[in-house]
CSV table of C-alpha atoms in Angstrom, one decimal:
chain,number,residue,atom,x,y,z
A,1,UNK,CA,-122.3,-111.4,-7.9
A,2,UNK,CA,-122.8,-114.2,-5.9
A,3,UNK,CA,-120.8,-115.4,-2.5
A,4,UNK,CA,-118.7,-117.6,-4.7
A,5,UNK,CA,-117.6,-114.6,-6.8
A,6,UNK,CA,-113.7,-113.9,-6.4
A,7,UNK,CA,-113.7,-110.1,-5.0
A,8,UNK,CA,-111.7,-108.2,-7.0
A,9,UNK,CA,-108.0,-106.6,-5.6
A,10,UNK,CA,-107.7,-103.7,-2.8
A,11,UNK,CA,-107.0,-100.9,-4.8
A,12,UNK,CA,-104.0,-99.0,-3.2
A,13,UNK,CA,-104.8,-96.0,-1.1
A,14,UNK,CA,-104.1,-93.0,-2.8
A,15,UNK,CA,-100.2,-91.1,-1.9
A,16,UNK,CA,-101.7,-88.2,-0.4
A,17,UNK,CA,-103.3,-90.8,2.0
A,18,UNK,CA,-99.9,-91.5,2.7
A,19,UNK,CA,-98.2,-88.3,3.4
A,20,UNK,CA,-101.1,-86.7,5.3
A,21,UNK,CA,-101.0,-89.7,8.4
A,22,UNK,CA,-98.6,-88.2,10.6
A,23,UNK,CA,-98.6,-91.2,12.6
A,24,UNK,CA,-96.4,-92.9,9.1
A,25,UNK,CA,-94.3,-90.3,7.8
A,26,UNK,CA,-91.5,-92.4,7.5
A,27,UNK,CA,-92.0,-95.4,6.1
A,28,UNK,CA,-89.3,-98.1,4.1
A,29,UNK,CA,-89.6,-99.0,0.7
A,30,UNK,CA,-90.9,-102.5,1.6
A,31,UNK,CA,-93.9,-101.1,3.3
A,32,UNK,CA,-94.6,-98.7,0.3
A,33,UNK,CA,-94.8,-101.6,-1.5
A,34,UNK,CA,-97.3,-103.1,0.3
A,35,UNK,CA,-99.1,-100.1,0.0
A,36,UNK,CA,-98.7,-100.4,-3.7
A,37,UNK,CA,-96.4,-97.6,-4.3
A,38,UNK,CA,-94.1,-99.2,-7.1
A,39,UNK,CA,-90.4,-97.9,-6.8
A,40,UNK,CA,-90.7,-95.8,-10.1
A,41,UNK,CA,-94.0,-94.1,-8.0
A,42,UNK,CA,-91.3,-93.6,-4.7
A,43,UNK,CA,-88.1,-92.2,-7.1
A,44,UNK,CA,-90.6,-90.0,-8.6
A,45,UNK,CA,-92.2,-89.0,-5.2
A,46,UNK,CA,-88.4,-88.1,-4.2
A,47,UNK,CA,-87.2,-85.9,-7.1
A,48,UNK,CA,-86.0,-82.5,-6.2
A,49,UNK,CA,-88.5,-80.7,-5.3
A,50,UNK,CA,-90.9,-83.3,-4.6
A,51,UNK,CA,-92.8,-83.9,-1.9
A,52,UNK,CA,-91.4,-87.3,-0.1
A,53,UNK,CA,-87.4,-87.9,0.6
A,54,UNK,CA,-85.2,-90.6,0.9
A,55,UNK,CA,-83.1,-90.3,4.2
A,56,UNK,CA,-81.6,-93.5,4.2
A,57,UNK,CA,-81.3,-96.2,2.0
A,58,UNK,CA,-84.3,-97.9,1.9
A,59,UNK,CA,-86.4,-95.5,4.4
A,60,UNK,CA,-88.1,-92.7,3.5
A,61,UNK,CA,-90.1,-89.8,4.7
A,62,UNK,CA,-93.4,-88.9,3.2
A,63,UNK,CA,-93.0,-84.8,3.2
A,64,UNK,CA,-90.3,-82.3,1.9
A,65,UNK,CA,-89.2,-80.5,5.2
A,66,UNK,CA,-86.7,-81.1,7.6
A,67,UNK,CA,-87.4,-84.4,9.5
A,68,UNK,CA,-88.1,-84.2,13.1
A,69,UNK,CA,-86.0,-86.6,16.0
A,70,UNK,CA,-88.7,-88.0,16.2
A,71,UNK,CA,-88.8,-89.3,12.1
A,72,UNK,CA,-84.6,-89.6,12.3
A,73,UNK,CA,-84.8,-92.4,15.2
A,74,UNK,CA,-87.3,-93.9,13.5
A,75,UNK,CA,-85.9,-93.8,10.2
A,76,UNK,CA,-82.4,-95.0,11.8
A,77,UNK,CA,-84.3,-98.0,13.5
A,78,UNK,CA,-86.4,-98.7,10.1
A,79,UNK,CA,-82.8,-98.4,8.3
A,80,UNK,CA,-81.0,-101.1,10.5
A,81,UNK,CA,-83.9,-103.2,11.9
A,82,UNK,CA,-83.3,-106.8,10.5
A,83,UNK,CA,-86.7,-107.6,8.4
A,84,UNK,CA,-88.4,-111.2,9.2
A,85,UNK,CA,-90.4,-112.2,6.6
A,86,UNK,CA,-93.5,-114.5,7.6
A,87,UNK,CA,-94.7,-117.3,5.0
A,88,UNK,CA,-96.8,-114.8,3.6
A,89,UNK,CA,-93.6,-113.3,2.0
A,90,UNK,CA,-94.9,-109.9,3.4
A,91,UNK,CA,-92.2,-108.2,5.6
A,92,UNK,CA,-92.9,-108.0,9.1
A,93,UNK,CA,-92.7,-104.3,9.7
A,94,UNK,CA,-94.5,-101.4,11.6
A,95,UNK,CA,-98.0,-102.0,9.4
A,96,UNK,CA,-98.7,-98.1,8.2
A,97,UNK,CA,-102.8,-99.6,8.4
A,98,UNK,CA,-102.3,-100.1,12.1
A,99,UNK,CA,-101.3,-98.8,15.2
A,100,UNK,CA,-97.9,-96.6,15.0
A,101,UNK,CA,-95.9,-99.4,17.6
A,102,UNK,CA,-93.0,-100.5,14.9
A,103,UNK,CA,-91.4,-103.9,16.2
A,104,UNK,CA,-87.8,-103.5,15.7
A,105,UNK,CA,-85.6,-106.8,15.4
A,106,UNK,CA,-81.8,-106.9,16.4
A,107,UNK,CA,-81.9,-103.0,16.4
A,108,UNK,CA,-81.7,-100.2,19.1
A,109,UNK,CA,-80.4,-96.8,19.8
A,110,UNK,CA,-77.5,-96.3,21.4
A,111,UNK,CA,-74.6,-93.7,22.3
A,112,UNK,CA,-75.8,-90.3,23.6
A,113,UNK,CA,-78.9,-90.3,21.8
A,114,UNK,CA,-80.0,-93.1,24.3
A,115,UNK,CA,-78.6,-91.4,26.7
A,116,UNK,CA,-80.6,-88.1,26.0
A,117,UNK,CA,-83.5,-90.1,25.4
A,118,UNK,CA,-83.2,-91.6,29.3
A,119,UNK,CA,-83.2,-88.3,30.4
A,120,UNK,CA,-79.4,-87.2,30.7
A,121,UNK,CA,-79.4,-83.4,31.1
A,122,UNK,CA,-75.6,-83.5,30.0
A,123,UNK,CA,-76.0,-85.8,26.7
A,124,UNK,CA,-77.0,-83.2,23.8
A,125,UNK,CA,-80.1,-82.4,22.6
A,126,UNK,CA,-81.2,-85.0,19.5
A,127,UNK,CA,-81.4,-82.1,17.1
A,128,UNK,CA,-78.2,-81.0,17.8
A,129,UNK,CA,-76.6,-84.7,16.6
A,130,UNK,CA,-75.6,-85.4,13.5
A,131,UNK,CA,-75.6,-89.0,13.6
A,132,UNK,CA,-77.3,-91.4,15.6
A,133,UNK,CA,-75.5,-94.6,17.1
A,134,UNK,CA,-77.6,-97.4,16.2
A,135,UNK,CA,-76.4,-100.9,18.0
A,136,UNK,CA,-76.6,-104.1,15.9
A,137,UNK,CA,-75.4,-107.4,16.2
A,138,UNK,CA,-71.5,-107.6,14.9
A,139,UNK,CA,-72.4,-110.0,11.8
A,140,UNK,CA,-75.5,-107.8,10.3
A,141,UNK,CA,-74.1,-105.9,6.8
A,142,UNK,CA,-74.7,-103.1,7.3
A,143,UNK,CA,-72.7,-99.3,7.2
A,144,UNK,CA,-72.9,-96.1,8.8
A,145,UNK,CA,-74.4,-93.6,6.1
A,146,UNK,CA,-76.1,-90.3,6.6
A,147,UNK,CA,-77.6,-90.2,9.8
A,148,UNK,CA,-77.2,-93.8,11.0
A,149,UNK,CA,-73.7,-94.6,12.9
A,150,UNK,CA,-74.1,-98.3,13.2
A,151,UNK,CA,-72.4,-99.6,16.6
A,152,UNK,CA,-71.7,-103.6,16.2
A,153,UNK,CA,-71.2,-106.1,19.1
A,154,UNK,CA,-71.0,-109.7,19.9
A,155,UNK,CA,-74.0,-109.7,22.1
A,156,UNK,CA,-77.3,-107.7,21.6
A,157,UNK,CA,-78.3,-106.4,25.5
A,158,UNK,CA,-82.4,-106.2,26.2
A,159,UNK,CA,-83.8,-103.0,25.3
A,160,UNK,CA,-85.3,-100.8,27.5
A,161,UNK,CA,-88.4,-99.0,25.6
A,162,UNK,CA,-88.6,-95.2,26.3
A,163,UNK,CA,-91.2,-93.1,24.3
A,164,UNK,CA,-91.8,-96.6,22.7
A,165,UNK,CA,-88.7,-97.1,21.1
A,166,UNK,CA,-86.1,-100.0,21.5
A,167,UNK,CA,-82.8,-98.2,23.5
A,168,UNK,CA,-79.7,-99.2,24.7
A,169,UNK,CA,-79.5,-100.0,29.0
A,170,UNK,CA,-77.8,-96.9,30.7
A,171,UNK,CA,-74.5,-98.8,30.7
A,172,UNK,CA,-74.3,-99.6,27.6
A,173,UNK,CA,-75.3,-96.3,25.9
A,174,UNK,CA,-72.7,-95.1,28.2
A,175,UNK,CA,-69.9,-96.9,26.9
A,176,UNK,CA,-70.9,-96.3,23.4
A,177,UNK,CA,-71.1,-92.9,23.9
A,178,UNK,CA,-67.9,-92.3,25.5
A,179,UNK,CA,-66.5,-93.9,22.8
A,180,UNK,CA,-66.6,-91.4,20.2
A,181,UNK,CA,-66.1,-88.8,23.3
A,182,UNK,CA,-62.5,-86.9,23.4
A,183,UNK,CA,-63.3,-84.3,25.7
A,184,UNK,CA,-62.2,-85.3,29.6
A,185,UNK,CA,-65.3,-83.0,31.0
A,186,UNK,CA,-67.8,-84.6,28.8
A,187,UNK,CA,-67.5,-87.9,29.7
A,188,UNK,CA,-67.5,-87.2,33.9
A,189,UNK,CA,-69.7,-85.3,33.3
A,190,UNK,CA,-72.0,-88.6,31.9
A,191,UNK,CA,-70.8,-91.0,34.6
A,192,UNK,CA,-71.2,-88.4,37.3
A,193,UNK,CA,-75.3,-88.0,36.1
A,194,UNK,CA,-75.4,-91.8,35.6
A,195,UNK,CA,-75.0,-92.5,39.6
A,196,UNK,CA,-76.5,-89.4,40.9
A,197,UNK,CA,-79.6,-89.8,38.5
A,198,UNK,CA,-79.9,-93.4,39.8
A,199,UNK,CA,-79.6,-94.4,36.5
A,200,UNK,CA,-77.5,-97.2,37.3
A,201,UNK,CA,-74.7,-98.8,39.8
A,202,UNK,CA,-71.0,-97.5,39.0
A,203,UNK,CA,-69.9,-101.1,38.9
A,204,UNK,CA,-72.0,-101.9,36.0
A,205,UNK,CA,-71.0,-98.8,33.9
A,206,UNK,CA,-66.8,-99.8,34.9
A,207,UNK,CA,-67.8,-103.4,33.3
A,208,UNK,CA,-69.1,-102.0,29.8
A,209,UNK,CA,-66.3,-99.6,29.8
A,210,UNK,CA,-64.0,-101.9,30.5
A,211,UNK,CA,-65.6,-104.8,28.0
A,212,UNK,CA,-65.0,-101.8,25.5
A,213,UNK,CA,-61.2,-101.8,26.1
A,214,UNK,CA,-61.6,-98.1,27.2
A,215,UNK,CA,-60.0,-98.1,30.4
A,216,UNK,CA,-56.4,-97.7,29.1
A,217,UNK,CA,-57.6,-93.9,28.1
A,218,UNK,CA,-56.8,-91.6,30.6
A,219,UNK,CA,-59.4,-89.1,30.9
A,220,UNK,CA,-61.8,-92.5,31.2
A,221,UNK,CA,-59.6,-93.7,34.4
A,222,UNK,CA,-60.0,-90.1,35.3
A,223,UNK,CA,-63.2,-90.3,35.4
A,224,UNK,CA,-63.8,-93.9,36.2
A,225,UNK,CA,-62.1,-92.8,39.8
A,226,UNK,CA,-64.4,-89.9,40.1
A,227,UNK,CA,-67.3,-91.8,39.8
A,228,UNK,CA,-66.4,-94.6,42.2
A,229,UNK,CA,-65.7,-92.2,44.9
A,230,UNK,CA,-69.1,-90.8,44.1
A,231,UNK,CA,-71.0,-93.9,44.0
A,232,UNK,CA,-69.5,-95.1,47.2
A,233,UNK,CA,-70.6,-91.4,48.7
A,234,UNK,CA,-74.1,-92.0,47.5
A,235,UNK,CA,-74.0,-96.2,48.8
A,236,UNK,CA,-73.3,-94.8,52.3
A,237,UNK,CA,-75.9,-91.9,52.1
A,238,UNK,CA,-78.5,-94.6,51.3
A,239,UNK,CA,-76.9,-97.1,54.1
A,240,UNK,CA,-77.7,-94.1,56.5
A,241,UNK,CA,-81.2,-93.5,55.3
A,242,UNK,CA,-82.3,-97.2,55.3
A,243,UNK,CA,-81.3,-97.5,59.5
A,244,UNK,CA,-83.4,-94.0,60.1
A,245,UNK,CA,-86.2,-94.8,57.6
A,246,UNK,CA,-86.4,-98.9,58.8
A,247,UNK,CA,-86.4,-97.9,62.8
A,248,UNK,CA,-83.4,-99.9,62.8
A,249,UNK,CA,-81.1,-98.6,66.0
A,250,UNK,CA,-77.9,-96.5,65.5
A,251,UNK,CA,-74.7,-97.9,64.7
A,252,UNK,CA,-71.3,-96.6,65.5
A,253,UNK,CA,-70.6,-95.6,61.7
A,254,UNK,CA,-66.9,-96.0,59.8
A,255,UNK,CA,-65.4,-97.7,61.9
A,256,UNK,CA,-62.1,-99.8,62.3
A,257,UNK,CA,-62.1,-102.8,64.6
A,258,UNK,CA,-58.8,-104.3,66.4
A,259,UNK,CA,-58.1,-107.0,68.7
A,260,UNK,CA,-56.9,-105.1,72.3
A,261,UNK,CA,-53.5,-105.3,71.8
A,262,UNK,CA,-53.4,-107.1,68.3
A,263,UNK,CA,-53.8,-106.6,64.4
A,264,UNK,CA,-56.2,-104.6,62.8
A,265,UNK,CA,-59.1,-106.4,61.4
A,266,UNK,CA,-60.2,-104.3,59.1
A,267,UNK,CA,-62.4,-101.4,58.4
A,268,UNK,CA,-66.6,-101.7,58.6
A,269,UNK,CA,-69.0,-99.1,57.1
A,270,UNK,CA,-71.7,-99.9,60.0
A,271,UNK,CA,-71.1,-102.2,63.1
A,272,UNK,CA,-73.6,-102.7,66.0
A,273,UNK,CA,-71.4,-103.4,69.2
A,274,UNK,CA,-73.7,-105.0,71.7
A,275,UNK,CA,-74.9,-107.4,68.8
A,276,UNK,CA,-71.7,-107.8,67.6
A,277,UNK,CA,-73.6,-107.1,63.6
A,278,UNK,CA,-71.3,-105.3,60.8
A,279,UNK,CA,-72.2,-103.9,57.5
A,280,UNK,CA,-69.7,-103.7,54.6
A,281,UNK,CA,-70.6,-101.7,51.6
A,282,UNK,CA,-69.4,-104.3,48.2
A,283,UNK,CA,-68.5,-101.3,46.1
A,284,UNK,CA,-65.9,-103.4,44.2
A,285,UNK,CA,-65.3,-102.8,40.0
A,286,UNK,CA,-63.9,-104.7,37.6
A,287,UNK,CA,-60.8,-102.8,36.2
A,288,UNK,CA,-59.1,-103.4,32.9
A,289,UNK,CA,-55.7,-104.7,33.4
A,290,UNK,CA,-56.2,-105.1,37.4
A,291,UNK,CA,-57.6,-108.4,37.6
A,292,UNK,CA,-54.6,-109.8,40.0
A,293,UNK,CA,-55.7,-106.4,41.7
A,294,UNK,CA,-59.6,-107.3,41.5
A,295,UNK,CA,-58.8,-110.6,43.0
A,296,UNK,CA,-56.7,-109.6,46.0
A,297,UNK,CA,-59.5,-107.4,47.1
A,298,UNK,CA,-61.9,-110.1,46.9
A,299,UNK,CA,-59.3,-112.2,49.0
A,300,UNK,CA,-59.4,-109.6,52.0
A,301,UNK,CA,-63.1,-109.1,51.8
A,302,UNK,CA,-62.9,-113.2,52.6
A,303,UNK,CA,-60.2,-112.9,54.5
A,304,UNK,CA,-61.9,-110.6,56.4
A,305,UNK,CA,-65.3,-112.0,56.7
A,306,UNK,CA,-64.0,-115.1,57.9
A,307,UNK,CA,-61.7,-113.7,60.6
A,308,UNK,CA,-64.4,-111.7,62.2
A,309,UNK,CA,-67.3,-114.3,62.2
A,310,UNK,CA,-64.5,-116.5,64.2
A,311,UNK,CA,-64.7,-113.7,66.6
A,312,UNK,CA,-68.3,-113.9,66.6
A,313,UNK,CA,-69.1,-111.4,64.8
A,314,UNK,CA,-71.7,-111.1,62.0
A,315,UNK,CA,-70.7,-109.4,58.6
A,316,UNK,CA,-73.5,-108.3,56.3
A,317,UNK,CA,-72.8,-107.4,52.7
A,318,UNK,CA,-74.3,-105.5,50.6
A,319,UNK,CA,-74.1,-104.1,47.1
A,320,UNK,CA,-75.3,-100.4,46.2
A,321,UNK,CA,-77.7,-102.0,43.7
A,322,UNK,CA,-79.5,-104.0,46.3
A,323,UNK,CA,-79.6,-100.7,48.2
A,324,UNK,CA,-80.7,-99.1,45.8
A,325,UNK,CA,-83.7,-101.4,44.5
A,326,UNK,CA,-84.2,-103.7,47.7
A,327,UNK,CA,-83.8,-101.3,50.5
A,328,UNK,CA,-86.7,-102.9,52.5
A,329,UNK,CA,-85.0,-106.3,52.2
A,330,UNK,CA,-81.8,-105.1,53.4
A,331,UNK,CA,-83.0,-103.9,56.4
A,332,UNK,CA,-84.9,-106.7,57.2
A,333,UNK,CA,-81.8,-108.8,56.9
A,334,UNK,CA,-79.8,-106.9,59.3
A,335,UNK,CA,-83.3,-106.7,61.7
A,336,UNK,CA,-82.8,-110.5,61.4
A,337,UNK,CA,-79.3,-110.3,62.2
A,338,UNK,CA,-79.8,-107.9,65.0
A,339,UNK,CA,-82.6,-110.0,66.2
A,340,UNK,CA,-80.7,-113.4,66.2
A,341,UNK,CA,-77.5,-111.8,68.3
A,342,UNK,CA,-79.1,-113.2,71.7
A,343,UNK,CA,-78.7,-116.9,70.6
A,344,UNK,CA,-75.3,-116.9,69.7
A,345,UNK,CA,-72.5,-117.3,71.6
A,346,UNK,CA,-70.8,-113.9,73.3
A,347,UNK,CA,-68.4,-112.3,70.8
A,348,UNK,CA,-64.8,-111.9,71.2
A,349,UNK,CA,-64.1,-108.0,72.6
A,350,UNK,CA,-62.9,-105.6,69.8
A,351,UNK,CA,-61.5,-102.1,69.7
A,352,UNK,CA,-63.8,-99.6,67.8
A,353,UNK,CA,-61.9,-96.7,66.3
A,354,UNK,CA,-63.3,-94.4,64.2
A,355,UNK,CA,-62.1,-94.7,60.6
């Protein structure tokens, strides 16, 4: 044999090869292929009895017992990922030769099994479901079979990868989950661990339930109410914490200002009186059904603004996310504000009452 002899073809690696790698237990029949497992070898590998099994269409896994969580969210995301096939006609898949790190396209897991699998103490354990909610663009053919709930919509969030696996953001898990959910206590339950986990804002989760068209149920408003009472506890908890952690001094906190002998002007959730410096918490939700509602409220918090800075005073928003992720920066805007009082013109004199 010389270097200009053709080498002859790979032979396939034996089956037992197959079912032995634990890292490739489940595997679809594209990738068998290209292991050159024909699909008489796979049907006969899946008889009763035999030693692989086919757990959805298409995707199997390479041993006879049950198959772990770990094999059915891999098996779900095998079953619904969309496959892109490269010039090489060769499906690009998770390659069983190399490195266990699957690349899943227009696929992700969603409902309570993303939930559970960001670390929700109140979504069920993944054995315990029978179905796993897989999200997917709205226009992919594809049905719900076995284990694999398919959950369509018009517009494919980012994934966050946990364990390594493509999965719904908190929000929209959320909203997927509470879908299917019936049970009043079950679902605070979720939005309750969603804000007090710092998972997420309660603004975001009200805008995916909404965008769901779930906010006419009533154990959803229920709980939609408990949870913005909640989140606005846990804004102010962490408005208190950033002025003691950032050395910033001590406000007069809740407060209601009012011209002596005039109208009210509207309530603060931190105000500085010899700087004349308020901060208002923006713990507004979008609300299906309210949006004359959602824009009346925005009206007064500009009505309000306005009214006050004629009066000299200083109004700083700010949102529970930006608390949340950007404490530092927060306080160094109101420093700044505090800071800049001494070159601005006395403010008008206002009656503090508590709130």
């Amino acid at each position: 044999m010389n270097h200009n002899t053709p080498l002859p073809p790979a032979s396939p690696r034996p089956l037992r090869h197959l079912s032995h790698d634990s890292r490739h237990r489940v595997l679809t029949a594209a990738q068998l292929r290209s292991h050159g497992v024909s699909p008489a070898e796979t049907a006969d590998q899946c008889r009763p009895g035999g030693p692989w099994q086919q757990l959805l269409p298409g995707v199997y896994v390479l041993h006879p017992g049950p198959p772990t969580s770990e094999e059915r969210l891999h098996a779900v995301l095998l079953y619904a990922a969309r496959e892109v096939t490269p010039s090489n006609g060769v499906p690009a898949q998770p390659d069983a030769d190399g490195p266990h790190r699957p690349t899943y396209q227009e696929a992700m897991i969603t409902g309570l099994a993303a939930l559970t699998l960001h670390g929700f103490t109140s979504a069920p354990p993944l054995p315990s479901l029978e179905q796993i909610d897989i999200l997917v663009p709205r226009l992919r053919r594809l049905r719900s079979t076995g284990c694999a709930r398919v959950v369509r919509t018009a517009s494919l969030p980012d994934p966050e990868l946990v364990t390594g696996l493509p999965v719904a953001p908190v929000p929209r898990a959320l909203a997927d989950a509470v879908a299917g959910l019936t049970d009043a206590g079950a679902v605070r339950r979720l939005l309750s661990e969603a804000v007090r986990g710092w998972h997420c804002e309660p603004a975001s989760v009200v805008r995916e339930l909404n965008n769901a068209k779930l906010l006419s149920r009533p154990h959803v408003v229920d709980a939609v109410d408990s949870l913005l009472a909640e989140g606005r506890a846990i804004a102010e908890d962490r408005l208190y914490r950033m002025v003691i952690e950032y050395g910033l001094p001590d406000p007069v906190w809740n407060v209601d200002l009012r011209l002596p002998g005039g109208p009210h002007l509207g309530g603060l959730d931190a105000y500085w009186p010899e700087q004349a410096v308020a901060v208002e918490l923006d713990t507004r939700a979008p609300r299906q059904g309210h949006r004359q509602d959602d824009d009346a409220l925005w009206s007064e918090y500009a009505r309000k603004r306005e009214h006050l800075e004629r009066l000299g005073i200083t109004v700083v928003y700010i949102t529970p996310k930006k608390l949340r992720d950007a404490m530092e920066q927060q306080a160094a805007v109101i420093r700044t504000a505090l800071m800049a009082s001494g070159d601005r013109d006395p403010a008008a004199y206002v009656v503090v009452l508590p709130r």
